[in-house]
Short mmCIF file of C-alpha atoms and ligand atoms in Angstrom, two decimals:
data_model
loop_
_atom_site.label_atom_id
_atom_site.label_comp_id
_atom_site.label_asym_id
_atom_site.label_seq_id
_atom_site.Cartn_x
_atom_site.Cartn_y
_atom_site.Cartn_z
CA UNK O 1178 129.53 78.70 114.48
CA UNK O 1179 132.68 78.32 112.40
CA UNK O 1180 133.13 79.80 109.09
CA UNK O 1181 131.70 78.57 105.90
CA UNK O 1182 134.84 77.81 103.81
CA UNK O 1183 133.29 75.30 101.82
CA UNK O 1184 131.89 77.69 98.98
CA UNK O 1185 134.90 79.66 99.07
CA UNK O 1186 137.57 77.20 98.96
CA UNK O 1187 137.01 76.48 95.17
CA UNK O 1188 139.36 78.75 93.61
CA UNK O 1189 138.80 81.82 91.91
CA UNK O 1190 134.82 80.26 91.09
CA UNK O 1191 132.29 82.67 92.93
CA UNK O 1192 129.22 80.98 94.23
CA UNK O 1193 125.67 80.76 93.34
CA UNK O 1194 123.39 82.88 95.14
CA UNK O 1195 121.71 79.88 96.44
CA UNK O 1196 125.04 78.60 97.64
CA UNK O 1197 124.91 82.22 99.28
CA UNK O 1198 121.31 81.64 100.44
CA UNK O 1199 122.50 78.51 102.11
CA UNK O 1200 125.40 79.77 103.80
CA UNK O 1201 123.22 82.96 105.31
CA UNK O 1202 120.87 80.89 106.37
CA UNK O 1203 122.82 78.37 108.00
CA UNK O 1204 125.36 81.30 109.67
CA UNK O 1205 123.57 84.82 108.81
CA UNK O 1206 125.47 87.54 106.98
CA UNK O 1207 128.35 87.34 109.18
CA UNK O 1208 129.22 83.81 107.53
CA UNK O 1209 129.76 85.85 103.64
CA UNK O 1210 133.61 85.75 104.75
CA UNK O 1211 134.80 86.76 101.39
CA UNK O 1212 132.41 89.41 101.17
CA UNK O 1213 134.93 92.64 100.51
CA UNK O 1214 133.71 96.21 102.37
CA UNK O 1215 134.45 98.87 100.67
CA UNK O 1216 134.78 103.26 101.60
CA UNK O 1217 130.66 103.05 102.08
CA UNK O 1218 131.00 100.25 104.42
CA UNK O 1219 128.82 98.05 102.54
CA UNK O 1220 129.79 94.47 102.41
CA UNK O 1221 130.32 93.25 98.73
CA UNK O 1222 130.13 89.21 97.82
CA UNK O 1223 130.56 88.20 94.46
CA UNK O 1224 128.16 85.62 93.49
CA UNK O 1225 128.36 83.74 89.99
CA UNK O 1226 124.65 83.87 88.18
CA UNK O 1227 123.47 80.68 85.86
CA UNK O 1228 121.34 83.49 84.00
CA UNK O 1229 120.98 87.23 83.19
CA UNK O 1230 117.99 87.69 81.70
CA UNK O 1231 114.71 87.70 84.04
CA UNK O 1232 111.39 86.82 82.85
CA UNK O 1233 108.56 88.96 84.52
CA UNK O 1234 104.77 88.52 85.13
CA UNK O 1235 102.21 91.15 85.09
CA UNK O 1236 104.72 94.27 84.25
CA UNK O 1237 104.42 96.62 81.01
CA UNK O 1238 107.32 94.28 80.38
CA UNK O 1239 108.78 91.23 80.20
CA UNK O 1240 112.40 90.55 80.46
CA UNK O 1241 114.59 91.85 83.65
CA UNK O 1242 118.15 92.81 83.71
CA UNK O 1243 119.32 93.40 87.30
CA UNK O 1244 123.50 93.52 88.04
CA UNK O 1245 123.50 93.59 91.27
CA UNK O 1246 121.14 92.29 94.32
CA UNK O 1247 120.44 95.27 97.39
CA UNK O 1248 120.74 98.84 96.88
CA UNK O 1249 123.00 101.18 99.18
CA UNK O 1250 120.92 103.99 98.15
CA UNK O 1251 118.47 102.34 100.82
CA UNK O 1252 115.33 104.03 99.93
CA UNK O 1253 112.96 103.40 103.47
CA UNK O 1254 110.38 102.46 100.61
CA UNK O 1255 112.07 100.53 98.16
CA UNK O 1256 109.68 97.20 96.66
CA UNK O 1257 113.14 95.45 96.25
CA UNK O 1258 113.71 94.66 99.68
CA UNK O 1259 111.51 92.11 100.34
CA UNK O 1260 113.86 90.48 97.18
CA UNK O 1261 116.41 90.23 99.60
CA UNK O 1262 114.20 88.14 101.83
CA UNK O 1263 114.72 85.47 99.54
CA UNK O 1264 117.77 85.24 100.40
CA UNK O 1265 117.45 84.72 103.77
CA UNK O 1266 119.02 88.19 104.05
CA UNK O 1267 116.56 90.96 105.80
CA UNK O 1268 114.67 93.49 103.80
CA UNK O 1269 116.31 96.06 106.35
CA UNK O 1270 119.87 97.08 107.39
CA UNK O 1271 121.22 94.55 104.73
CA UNK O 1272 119.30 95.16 101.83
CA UNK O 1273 121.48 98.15 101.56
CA UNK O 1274 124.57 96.77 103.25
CA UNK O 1275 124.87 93.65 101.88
CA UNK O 1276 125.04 93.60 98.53
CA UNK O 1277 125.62 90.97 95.49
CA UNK O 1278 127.83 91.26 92.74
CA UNK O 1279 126.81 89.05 89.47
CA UNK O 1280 130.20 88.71 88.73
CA UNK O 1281 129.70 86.80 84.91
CA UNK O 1282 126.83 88.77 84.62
CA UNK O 1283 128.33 89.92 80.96
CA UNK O 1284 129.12 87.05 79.69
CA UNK O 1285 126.08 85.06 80.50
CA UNK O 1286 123.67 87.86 79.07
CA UNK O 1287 125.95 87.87 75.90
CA UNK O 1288 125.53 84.19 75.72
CA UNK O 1289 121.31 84.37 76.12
CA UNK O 1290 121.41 87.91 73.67
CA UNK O 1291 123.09 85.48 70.89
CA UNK O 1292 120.46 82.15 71.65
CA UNK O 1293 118.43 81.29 68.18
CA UNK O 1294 115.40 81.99 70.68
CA UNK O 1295 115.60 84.57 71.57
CA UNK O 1296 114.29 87.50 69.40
CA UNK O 1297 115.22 90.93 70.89
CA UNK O 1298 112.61 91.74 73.20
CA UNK O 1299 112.21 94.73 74.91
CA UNK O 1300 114.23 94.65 78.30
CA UNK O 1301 114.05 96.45 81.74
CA UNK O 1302 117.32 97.63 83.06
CA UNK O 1303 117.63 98.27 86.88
CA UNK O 1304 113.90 97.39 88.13
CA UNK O 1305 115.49 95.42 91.43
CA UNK O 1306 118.45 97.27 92.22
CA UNK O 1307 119.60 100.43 91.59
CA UNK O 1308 122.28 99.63 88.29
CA UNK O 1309 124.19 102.61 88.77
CA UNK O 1310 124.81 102.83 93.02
CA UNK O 1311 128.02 103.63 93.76
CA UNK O 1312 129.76 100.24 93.13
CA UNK O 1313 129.00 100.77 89.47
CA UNK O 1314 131.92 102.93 88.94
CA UNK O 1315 133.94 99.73 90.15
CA UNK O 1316 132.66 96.72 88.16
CA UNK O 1317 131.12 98.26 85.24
CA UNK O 1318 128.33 95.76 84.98
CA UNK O 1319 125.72 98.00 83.52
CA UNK O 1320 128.30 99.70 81.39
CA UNK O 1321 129.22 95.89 80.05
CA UNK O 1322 125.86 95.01 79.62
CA UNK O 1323 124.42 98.38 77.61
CA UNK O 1324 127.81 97.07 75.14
CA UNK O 1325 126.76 93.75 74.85
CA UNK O 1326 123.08 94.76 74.34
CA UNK O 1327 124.22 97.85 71.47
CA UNK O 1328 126.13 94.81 70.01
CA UNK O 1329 123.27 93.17 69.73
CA UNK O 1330 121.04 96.29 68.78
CA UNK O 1331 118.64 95.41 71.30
CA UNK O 1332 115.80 97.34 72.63
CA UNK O 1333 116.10 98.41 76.61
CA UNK O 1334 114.56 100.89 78.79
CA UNK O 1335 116.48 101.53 82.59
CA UNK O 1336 115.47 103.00 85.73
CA UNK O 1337 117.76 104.95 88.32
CA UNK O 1338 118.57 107.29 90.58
CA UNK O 1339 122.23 107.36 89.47
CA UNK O 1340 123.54 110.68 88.21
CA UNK O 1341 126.36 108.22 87.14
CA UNK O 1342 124.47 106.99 84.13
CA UNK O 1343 125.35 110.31 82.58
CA UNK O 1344 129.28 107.95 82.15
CA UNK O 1345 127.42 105.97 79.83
CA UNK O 1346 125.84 108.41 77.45
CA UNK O 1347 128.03 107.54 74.20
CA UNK O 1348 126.21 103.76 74.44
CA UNK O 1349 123.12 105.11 75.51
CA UNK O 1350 122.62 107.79 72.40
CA UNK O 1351 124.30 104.99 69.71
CA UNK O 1352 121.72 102.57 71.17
CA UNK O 1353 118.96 105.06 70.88
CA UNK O 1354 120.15 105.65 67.21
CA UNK O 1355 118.71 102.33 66.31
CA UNK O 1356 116.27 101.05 68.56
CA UNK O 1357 114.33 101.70 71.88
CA UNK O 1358 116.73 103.14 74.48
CA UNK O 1359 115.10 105.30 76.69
CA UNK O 1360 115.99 106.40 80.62
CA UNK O 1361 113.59 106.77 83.32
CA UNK O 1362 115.42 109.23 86.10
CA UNK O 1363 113.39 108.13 89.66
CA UNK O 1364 113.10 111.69 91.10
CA UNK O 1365 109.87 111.30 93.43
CA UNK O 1366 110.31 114.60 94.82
CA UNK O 1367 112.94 117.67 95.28
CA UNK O 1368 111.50 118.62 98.63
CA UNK O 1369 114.71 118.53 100.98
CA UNK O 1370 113.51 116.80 103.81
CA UNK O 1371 111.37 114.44 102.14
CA UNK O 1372 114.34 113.32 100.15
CA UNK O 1373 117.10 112.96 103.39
CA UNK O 1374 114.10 110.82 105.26
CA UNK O 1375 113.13 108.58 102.73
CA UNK O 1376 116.50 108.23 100.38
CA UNK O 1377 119.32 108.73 102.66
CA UNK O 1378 121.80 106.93 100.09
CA UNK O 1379 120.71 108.68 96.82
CA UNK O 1380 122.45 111.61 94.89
CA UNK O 1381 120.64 115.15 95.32
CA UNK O 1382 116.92 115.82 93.36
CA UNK O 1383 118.66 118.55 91.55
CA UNK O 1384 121.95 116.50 90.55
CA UNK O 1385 119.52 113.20 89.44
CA UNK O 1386 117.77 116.24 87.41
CA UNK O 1387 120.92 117.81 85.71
CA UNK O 1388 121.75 114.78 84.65
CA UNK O 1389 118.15 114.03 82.96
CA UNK O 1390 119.41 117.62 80.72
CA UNK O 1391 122.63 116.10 80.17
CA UNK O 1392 121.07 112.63 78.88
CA UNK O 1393 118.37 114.76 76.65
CA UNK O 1394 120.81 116.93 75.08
CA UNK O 1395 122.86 114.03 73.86
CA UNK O 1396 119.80 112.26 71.76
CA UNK O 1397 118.54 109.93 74.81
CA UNK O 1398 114.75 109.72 75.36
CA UNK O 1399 114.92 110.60 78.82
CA UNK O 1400 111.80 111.44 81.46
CA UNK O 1401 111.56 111.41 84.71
CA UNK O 1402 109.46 108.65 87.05
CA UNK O 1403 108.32 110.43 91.01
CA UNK O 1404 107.93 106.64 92.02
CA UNK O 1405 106.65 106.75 94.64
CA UNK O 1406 104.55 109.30 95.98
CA UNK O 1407 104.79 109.18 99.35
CA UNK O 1408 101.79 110.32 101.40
CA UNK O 1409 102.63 112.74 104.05
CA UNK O 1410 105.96 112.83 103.29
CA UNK O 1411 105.67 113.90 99.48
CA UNK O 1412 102.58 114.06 98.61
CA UNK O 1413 101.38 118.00 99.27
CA UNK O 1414 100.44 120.22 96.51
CA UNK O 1415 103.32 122.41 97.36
CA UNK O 1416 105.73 119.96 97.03
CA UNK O 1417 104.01 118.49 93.71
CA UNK O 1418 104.20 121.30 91.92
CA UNK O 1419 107.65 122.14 92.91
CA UNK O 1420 108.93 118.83 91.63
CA UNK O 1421 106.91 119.11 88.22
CA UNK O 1422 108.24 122.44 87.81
CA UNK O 1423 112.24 121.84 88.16
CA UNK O 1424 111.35 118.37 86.07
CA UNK O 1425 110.23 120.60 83.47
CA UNK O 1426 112.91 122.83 83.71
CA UNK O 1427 115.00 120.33 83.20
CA UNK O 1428 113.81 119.85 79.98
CA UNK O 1429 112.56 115.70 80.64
CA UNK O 1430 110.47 114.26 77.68
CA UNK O 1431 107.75 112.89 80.37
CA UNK O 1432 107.14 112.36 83.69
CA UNK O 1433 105.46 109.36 85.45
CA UNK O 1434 103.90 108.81 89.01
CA UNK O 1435 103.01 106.09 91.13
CA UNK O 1436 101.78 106.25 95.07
CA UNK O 1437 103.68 104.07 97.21
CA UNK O 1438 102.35 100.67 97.48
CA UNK O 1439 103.66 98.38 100.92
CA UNK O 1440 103.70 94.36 100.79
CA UNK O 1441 106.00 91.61 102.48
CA UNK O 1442 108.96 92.29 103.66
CA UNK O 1443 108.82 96.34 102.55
CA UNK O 1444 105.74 97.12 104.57
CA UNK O 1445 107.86 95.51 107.43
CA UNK O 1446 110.32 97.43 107.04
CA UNK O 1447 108.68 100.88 106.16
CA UNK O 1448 106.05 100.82 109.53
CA UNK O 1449 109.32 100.18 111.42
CA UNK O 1450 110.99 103.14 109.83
CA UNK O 1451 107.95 104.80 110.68
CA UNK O 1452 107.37 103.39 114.39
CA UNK O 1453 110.61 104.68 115.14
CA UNK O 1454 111.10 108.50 113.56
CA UNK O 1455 107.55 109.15 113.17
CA UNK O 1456 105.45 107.22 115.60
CA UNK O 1457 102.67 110.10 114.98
CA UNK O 1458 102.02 108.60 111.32
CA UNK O 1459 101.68 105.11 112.52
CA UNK O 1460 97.76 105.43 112.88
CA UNK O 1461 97.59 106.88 109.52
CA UNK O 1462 99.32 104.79 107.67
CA UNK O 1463 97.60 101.90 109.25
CA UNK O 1464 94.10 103.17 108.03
CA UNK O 1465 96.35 104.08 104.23
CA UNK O 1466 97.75 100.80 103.77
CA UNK O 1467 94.80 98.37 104.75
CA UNK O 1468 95.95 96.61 101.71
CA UNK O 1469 98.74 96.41 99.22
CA UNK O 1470 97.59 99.87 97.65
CA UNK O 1471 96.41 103.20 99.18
CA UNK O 1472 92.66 103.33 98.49
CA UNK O 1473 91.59 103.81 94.90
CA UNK O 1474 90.26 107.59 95.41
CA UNK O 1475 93.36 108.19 97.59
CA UNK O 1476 95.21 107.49 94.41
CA UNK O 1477 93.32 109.26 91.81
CA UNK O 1478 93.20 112.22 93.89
CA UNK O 1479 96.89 112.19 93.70
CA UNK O 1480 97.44 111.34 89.84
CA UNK O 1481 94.46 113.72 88.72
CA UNK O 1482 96.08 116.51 90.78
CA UNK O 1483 99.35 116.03 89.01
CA UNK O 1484 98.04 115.54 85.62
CA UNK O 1485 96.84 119.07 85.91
CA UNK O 1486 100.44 120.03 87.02
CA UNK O 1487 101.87 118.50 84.42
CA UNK O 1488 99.54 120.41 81.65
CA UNK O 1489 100.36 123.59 83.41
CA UNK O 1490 104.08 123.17 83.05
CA UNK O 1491 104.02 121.51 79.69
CA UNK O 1492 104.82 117.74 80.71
CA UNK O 1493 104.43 114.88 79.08
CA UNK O 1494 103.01 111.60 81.38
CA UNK O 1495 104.73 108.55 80.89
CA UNK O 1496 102.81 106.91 77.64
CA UNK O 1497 101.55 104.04 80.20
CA UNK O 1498 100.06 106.49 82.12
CA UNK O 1499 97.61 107.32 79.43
CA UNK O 1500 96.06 103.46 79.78
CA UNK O 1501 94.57 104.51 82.95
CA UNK O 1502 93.06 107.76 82.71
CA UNK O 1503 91.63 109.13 85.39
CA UNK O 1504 89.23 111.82 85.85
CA UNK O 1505 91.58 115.44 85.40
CA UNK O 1506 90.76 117.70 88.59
CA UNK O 1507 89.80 121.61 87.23
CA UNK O 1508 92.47 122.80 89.93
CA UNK O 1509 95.11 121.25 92.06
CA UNK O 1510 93.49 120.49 95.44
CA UNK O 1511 94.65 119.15 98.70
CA UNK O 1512 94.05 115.72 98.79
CA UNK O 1513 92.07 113.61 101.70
CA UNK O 1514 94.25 113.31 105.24
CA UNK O 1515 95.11 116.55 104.67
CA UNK O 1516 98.53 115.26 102.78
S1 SF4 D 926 117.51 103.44 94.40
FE1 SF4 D 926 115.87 102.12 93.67
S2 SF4 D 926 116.61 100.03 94.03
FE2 SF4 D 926 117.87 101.40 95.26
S3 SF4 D 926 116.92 101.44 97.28
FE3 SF4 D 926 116.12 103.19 96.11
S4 SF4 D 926 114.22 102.44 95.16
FE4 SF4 D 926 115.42 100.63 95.80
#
């Protein structure tokens, strides 16, 4: 199949990401022929969006800001992938190798943050893509977009595993001067292994936690999210409590949990992952993951178990967390499959 020089043959414009869809569909990845790679040998295309701003359905939120589509941090468990299916791109190899650039992002969220209609709802930074991977320190999209939304003194919350966010501090702490601005580090776990399987792309546990201290000491409302827990990988008492412990060292204002859940393209891609390094957890995770979610006691064992942790080490859940209490556990116990 030839190349698809149609869609880049208009100037400097970028295209859509459905022009994108179209053209991976019609020649796969290979046919993003303006798609730049770069020292991590990721393959960048710069798409142009229509909007910024993302409305969402049954979230503790409702607007979405996301940069940048994929994730070279290419967490095995990762809900985004099966975004990528969208786009006629697959949830594995490229959904952290192929990733797109909103290059107006800026300019079309300033545009939406100054509509009459809009009235400075809360917003979620980061919950499809990782806003500060590595590319970050090249384009600057997040670091445009906290400007335009200080300028516009509007409420955000963001998610990452980006010790990088720690750049963006002096817009962070002025936003947090006058409004919501709070940072949710994702730190499931500071087991070694656990972290190399599951996160191969991601900064070190212990440099995502220094720079929780750094973001707290300047002013920023900053916790930490162990999303997800990952049964059998993460999910022993042992390795609970160590993770509590250095997230309380570290001096977070709360800490959240979630067990993994697996659906579309995700679950595809995390039994694969497991087929092939750990074909011995296949049967497990088959009985697990029936369903979307691990079975209800499956989870509460988990939570309760780290609700007592976090008492014992003086942490704070995640305010949401307190909507679905669940029955505290007298003492840490193993929970069921002996994970
Ligand atoms: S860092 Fe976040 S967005 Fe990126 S792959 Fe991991 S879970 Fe997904």
């Amino acid at each position: 199949m030839s190349s698809f020089p149609l869609l880049f043959d208009l100037g400097t414009a970028k295209p859509t990401t459905r022009d994108v869809a179209n053209t991976v569909k019609a020649g796969g990845s290979h046919a993003l022929t303006e798609a730049e790679r770069r020292a991590d040998q990721a393959r960048y295309q710069e798409v142009t969006c229509r909007s910024a701003l993302n409305r969402v359905k049954g979230m503790p939120f409702e607007w979405t800001l996301n940069p940048y589509r994929g994730c070279t941090h290419g967490c095995h468990y990762c809900y985004a992938r099966r975004y990528h299916v969208q786009f006629e791109l697959n949830a594995d190899d490229e959904f952290a190798s192929v990733i797109l650039v909103k290059k107006n992002f800026v300019e079309v969220l300033t545009r939406e943050l100054a509509r009459p209609s809009w009235h400075g709802e809360y917003i979620a930074v980061g919950t499809a893509t990782d806003c500060y991977q590595p590319i970050e320190g090249h384009y600057k999209l997040t670091r445009r977009s906290i400007e335009a939304l200080l300028r516009a003194r509007n409420p955000m919350g963001l998610v990452t595993k980006g010790p990088m966010v720690v750049r963006d501090r002096d817009l962070l702490a002025a936003l947090a001067q006058i409004t919501t601005c709070t940072v949710y580090m994702s730190v499931p776990t500071v087991d070694e292994d656990a972290w190399r399987t599951l996160e191969p792309g991601t900064a070190h546990p212990l440099q995502r936690l220094r720079a929780v201290r750094e973001l707290v000491d300047a002013g920023i409302n900053t916790g930490v999210l162990m999303n997800p827990i990952v049964p059998g990988f993460s999910s022993s008492r042992d390795k609970l409590e160590r993770t509590i412990k250095a997230i309380a060292d570290h001096g977070a204002r709360f800490c959240g949990c979630n067990v993994m859940f697996l659906e579309d393209g995700t679950r595809t891609h995390f039994m694969t992952f497991l087929a092939r390094e750990f074909p011995s957890l296949v049967p497990r995770y088959e009985k697990l993951y029936q369903r979307k979610y691990a079975p209800d006691d499956y989870r509460k064992q988990i939570k309760g178990m780290i609700r007592v942790l976090q008492e014992r080490y003086g942490l704070q859940p995640r305010e949401s967390d307190h909507d679905q209490p669940i029955a505290a556990t007298p003492e840490p116990v193993q929970v069921g499959f002996a994970w």
